[in-house]
PDB file of C-alpha atoms in Angstrom:
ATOM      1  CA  UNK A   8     -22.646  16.641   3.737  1.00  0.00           C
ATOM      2  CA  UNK A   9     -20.279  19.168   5.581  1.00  0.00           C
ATOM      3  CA  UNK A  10     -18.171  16.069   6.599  1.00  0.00           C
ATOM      4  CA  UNK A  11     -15.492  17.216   9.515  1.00  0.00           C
ATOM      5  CA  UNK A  12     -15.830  20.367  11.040  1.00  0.00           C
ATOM      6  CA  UNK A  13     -13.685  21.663  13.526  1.00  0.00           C
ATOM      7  CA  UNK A  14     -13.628  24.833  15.364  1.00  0.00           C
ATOM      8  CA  UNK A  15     -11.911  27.441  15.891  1.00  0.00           C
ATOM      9  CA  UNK A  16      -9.331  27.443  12.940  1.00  0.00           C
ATOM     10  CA  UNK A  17      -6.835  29.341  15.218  1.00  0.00           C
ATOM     11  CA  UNK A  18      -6.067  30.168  18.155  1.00  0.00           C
ATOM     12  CA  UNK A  19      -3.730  31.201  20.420  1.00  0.00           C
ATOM     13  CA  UNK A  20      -3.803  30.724  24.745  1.00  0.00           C
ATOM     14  CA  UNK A  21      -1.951  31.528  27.717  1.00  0.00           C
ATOM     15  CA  UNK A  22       0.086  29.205  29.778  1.00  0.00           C
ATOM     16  CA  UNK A  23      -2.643  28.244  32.156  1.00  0.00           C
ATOM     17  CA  UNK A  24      -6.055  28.880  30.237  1.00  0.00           C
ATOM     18  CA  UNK A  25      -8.189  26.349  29.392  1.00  0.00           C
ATOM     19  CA  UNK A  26     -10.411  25.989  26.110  1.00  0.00           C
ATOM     20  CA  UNK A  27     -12.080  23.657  24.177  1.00  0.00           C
ATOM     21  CA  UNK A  28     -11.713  22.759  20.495  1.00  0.00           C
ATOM     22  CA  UNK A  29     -15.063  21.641  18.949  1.00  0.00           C
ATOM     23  CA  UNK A  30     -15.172  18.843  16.192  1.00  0.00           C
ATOM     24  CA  UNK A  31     -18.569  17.754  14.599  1.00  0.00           C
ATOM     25  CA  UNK A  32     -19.545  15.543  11.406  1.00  0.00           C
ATOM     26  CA  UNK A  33     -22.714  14.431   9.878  1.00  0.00           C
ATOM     27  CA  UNK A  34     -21.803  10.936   8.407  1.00  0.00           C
ATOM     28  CA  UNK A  35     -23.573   9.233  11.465  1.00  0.00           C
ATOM     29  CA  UNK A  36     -19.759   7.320  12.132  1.00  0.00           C
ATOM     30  CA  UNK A  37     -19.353   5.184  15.229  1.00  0.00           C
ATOM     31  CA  UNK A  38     -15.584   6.258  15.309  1.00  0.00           C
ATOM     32  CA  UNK A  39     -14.367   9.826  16.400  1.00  0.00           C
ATOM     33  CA  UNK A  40     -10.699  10.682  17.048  1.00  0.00           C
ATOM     34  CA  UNK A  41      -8.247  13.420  17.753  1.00  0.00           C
ATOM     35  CA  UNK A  42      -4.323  13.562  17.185  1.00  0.00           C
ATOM     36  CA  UNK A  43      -2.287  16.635  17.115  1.00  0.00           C
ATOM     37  CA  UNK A  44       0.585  16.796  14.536  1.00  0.00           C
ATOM     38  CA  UNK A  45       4.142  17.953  15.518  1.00  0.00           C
ATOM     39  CA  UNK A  46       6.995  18.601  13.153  1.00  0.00           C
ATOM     40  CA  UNK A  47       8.504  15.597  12.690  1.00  0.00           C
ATOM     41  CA  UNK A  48       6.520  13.067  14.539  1.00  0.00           C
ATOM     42  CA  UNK A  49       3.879  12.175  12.207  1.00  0.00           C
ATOM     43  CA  UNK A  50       0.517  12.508  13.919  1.00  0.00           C
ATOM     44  CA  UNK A  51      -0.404  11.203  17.581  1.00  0.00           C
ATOM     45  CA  UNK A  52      -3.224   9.714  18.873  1.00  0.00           C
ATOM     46  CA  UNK A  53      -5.039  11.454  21.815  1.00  0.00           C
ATOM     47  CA  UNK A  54      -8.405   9.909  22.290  1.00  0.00           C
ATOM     48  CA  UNK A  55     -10.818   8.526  20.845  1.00  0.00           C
ATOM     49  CA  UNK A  56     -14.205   6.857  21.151  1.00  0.00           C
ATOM     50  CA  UNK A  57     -16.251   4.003  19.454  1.00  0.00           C
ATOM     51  CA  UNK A  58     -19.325   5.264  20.030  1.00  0.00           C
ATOM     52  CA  UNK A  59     -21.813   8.087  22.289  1.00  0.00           C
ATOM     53  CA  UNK A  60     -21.191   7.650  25.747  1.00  0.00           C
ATOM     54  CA  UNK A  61     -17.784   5.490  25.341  1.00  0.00           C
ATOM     55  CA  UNK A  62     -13.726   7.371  25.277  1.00  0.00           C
ATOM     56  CA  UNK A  63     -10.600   6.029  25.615  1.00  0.00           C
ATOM     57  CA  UNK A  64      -7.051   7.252  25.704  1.00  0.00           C
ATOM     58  CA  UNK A  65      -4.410   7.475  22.759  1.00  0.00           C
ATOM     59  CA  UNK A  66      -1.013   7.204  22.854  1.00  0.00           C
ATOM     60  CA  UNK A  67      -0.597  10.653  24.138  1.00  0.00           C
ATOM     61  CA  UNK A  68      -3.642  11.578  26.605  1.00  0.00           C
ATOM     62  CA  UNK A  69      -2.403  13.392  28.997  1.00  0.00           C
ATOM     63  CA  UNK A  70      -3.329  17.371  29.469  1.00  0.00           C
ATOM     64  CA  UNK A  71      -6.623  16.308  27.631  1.00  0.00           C
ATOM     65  CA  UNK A  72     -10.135  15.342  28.307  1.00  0.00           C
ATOM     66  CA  UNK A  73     -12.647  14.671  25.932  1.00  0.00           C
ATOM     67  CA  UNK A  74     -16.311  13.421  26.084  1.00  0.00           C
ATOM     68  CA  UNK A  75     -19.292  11.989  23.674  1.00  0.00           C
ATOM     69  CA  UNK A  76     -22.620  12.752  24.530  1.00  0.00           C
ATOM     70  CA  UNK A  77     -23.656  12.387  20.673  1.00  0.00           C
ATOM     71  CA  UNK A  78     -22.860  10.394  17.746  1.00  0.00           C
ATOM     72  CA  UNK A  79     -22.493  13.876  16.169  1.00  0.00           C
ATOM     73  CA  UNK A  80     -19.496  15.638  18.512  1.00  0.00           C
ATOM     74  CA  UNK A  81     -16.229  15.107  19.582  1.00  0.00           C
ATOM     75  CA  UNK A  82     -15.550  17.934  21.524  1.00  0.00           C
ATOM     76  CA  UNK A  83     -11.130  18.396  22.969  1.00  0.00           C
ATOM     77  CA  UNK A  84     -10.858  20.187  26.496  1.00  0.00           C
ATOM     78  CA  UNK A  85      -7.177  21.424  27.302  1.00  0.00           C
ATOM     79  CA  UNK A  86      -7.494  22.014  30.855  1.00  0.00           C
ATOM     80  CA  UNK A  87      -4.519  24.196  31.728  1.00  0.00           C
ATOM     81  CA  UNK A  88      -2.985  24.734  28.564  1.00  0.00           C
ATOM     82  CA  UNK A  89       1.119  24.377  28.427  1.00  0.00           C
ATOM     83  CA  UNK A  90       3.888  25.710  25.744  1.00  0.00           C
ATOM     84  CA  UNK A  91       4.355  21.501  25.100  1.00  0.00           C
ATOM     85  CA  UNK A  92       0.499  21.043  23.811  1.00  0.00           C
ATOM     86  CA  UNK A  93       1.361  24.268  20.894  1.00  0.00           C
ATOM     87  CA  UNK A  94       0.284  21.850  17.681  1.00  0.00           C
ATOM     88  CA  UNK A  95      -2.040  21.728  14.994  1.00  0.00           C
ATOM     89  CA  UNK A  96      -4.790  19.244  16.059  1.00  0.00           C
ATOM     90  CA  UNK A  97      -6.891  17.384  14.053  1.00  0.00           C
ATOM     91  CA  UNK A  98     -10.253  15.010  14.620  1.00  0.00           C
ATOM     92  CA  UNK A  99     -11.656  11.984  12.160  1.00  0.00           C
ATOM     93  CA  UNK A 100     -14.051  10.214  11.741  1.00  0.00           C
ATOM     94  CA  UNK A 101     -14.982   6.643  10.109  1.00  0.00           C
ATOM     95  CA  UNK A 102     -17.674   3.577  10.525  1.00  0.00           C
ATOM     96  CA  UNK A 103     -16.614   1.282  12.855  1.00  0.00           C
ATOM     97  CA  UNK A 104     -16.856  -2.170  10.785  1.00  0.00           C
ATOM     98  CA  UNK A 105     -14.659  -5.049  12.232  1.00  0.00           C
ATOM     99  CA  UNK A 106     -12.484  -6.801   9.777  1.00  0.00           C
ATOM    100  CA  UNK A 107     -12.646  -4.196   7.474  1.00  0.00           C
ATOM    101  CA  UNK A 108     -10.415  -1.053   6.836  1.00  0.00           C
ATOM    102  CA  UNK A 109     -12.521   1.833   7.512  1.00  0.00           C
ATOM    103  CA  UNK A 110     -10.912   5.348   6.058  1.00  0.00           C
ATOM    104  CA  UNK A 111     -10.870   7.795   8.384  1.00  0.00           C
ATOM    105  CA  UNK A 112     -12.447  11.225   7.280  1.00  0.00           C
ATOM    106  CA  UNK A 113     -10.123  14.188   8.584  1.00  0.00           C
ATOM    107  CA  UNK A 114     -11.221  17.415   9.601  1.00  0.00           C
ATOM    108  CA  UNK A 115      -9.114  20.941   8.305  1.00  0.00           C
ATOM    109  CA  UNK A 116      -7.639  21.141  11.594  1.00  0.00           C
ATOM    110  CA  UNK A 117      -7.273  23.796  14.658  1.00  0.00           C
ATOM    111  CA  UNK A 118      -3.742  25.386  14.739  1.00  0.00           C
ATOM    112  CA  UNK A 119      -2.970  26.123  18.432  1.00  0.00           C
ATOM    113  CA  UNK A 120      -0.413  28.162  19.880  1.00  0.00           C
ATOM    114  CA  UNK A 121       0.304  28.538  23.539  1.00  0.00           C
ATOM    115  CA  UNK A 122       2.483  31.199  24.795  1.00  0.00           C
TER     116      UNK A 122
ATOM    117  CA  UNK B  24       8.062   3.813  20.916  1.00  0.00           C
ATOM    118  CA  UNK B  25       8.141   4.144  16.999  1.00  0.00           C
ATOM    119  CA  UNK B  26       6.075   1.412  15.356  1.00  0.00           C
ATOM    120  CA  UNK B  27       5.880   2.551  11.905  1.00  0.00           C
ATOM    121  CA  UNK B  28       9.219   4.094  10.510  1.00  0.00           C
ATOM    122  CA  UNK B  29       9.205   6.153   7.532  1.00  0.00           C
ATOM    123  CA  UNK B  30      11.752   7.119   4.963  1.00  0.00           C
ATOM    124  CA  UNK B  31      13.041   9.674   3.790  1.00  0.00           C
ATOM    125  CA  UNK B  32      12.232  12.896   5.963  1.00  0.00           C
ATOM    126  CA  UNK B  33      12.002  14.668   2.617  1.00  0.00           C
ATOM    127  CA  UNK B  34      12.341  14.068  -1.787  1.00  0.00           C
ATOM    128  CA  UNK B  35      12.521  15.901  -4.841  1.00  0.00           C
ATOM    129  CA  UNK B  36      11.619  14.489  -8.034  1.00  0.00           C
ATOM    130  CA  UNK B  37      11.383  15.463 -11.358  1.00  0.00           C
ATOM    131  CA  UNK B  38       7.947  15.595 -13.140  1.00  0.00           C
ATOM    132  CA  UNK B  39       7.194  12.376 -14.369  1.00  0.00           C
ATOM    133  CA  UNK B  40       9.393  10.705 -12.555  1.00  0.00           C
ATOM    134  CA  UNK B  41       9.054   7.686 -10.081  1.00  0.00           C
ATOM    135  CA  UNK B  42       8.611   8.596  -5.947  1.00  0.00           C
ATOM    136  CA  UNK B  43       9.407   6.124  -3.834  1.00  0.00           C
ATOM    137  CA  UNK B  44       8.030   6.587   0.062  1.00  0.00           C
ATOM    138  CA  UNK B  45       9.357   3.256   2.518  1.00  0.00           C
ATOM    139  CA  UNK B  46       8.051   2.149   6.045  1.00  0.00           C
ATOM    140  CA  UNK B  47       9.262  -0.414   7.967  1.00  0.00           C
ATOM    141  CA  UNK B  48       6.621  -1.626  11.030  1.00  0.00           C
ATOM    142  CA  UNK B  49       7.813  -3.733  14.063  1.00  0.00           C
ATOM    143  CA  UNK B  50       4.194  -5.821  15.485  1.00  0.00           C
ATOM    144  CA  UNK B  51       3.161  -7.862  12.894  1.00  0.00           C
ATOM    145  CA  UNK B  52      -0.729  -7.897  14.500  1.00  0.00           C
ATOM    146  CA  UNK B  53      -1.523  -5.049  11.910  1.00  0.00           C
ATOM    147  CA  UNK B  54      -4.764  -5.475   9.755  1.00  0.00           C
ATOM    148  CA  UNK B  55      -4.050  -2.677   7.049  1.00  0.00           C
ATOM    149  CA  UNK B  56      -1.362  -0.644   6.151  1.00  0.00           C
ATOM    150  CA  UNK B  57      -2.637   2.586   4.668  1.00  0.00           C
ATOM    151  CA  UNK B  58      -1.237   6.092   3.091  1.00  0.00           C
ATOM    152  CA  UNK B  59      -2.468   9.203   3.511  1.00  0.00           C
ATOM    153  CA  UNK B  60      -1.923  12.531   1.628  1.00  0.00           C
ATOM    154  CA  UNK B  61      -2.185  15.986   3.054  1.00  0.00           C
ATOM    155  CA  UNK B  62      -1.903  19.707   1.324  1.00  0.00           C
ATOM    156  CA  UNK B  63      -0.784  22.403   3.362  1.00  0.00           C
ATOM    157  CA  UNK B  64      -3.230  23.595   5.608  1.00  0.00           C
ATOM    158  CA  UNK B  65      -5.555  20.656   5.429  1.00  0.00           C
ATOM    159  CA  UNK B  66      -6.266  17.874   6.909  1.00  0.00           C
ATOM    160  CA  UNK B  67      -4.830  13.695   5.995  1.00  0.00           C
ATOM    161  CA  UNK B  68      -6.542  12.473   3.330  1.00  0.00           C
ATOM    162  CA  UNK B  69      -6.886   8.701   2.487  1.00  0.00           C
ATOM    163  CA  UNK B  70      -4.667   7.989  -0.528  1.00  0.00           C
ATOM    164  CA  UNK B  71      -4.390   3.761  -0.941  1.00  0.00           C
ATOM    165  CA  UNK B  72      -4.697   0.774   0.740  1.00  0.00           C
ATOM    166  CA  UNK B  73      -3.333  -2.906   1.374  1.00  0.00           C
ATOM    167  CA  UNK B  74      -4.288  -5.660   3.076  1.00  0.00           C
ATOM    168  CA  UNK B  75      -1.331  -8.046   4.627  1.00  0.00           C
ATOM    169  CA  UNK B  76      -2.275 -10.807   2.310  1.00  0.00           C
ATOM    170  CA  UNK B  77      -1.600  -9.236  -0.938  1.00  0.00           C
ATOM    171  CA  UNK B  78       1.760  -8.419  -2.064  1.00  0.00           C
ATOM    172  CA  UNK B  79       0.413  -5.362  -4.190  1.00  0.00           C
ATOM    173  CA  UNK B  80      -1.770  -2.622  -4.885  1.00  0.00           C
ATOM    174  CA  UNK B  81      -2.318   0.005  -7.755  1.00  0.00           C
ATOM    175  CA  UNK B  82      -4.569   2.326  -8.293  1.00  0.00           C
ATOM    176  CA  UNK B  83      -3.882   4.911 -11.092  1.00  0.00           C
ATOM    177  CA  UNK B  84      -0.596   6.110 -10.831  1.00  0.00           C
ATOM    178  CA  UNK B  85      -0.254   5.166  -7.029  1.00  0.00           C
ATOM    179  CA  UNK B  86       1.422   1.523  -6.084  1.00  0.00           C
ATOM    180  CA  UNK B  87       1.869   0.206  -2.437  1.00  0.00           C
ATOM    181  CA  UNK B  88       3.641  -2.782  -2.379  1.00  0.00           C
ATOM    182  CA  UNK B  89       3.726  -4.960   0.945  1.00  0.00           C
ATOM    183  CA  UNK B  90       6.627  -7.164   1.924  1.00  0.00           C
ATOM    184  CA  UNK B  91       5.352  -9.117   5.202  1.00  0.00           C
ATOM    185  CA  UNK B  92       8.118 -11.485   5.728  1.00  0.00           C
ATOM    186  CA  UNK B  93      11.007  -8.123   5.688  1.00  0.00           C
ATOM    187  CA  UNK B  94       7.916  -6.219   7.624  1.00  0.00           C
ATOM    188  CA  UNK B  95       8.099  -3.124   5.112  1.00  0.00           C
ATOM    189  CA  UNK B  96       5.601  -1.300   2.862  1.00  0.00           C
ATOM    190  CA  UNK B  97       6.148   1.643   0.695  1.00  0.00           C
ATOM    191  CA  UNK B  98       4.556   3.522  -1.828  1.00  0.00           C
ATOM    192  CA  UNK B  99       5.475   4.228  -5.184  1.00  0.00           C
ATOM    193  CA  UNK B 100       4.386   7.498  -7.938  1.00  0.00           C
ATOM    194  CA  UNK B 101       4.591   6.541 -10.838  1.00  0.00           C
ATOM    195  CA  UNK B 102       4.865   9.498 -13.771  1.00  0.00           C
ATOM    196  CA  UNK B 103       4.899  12.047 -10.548  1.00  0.00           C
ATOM    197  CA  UNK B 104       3.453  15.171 -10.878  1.00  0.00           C
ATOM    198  CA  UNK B 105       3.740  18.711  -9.339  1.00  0.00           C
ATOM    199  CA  UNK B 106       0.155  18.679  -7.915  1.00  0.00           C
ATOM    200  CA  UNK B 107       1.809  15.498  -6.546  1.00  0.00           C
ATOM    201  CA  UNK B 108       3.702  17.993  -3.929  1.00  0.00           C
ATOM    202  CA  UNK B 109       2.697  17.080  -0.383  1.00  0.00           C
ATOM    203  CA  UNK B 110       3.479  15.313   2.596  1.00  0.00           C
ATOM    204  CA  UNK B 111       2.311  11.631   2.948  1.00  0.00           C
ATOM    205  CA  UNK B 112       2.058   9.332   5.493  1.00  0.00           C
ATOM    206  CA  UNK B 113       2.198   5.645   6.344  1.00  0.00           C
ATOM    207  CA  UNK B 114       0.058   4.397   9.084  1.00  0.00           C
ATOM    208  CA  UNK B 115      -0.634   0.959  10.699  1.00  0.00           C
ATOM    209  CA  UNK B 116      -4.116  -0.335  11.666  1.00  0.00           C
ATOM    210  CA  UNK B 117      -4.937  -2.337  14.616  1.00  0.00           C
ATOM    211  CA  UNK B 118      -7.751  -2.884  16.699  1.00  0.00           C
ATOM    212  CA  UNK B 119     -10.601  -3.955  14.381  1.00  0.00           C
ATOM    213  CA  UNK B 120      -9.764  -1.167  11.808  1.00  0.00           C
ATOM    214  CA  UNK B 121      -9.807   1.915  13.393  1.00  0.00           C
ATOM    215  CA  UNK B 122      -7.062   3.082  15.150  1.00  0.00           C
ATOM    216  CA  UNK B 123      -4.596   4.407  13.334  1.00  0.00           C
ATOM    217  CA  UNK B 124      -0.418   4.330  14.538  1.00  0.00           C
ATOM    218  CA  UNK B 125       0.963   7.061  11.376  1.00  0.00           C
ATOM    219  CA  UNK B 126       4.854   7.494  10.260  1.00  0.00           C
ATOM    220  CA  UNK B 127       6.676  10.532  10.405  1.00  0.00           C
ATOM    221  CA  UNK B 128       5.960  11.594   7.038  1.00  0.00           C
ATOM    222  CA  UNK B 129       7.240  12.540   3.634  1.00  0.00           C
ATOM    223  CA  UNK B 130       7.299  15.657   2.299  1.00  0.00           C
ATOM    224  CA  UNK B 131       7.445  15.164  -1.305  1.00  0.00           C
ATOM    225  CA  UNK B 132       8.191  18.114  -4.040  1.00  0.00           C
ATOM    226  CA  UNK B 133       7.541  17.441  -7.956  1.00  0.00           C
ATOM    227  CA  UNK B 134       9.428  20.149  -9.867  1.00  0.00           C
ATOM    228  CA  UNK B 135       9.254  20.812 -13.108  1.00  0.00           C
TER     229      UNK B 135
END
């Protein structure tokens, strides 16, 4: 099993460009997730979904956009990328069992800079 | 808002020494109250555990111990080590067992 992957490792955008940061894993989880992690303040949630078909928003959603047309992908979409969303962003995973604690499985993470 | 506060921003210890990692939460509707560990340039890793209805966990060298009624957790190393050197992180579980609310972090140096 590969686990997480996320791509690209780096990169680095213009004020104004959009992209799209790719996340996959092969543990067949329910749960997918992304949070970005700022100096300081821990990591964020930005959305996340609880199954194919089925997203919600995180505590910080806004700039972002993300879908799930598979159980396998998780895929990020900065629309117009800003200075503010420069972070190092990172997706997980996990079965989605109520009343039980299900680890989440992180990916490596995508370092993104915005200039 | 902050739900989870962690302390301190940053500690040295001595090799086999004890590290000692607090968090205080405010909503008491949490289910678990795990820590993670992360290296440089990787991702959070799951590190321990608790449930709000025990007062204590170990596993190896790694204690979290829970004190509902003062709303605080922390996590203690026991015997720390320098491959012990990272950053961890408290985080709060709520709805169902999935989504996670994490700390600030610790970033934690064993020297020896």
């Amino acid at each position: 099993n590969a686990g997480v992957t996320q791509t690209p490792k780096f990169q680095v955008l213009k004020t104004g460009q959009s992209m799209t940061l790719q996340c996959a894993q092969d543990m067949n989880h329910e749960y997918m997730s992304w949070y970005r992690q700022d100096p300081g303040m821990g990591l964020r949630l930005i959305h996340y979904s609880v199954g194919a078909g089925i997203t919600d928003q995180g505590e910080v959603p806004n700039g972002y956009n993300v879908s799930r047309s598979t159980t396998e992908d998780f895929p990020l979409r900065l629309l117009s990328a800003a200075p503010s969303q420069t972070s190092v962003y990172f997706c997980a995973s996990s079965y989605s069992q109520r009343s039980a604690y299900n680890e989440q499985f992180f990916g490596p993470g995508t370092r993104l800079t915005v200039l | 808002q902050q739900q989870v506060k962690q302390s301190p921003q940053s500690l040295i210890v001595q090799k086999g020494g004890i590290s000692i990692i607090n968090c205080a939460y405010e909503n008491t509707a949490f289910d678990y109250f795990p820590w993670y560990q992360q290296f440089p340039g990787k991702g959070p890793a799951l590190l321990i555990a608790i449930r709000p209805d025990v007062s204590e966990k170990k596993e190896g060298r790694f204690t979290i111990s829970f004190n509902k009624s003062a709303k605080q957790f922390s996590l203690h190393i026991m015997d720390s080590q320098p491959g012990d050197s990272a950053t961890y992180f408290c985080a709060v579980i709520t709805g169902g067992g999935n989504k996670l609310t994490f700390g600030t972090g610790t970033q934690l140096k064993v020297e020896l």
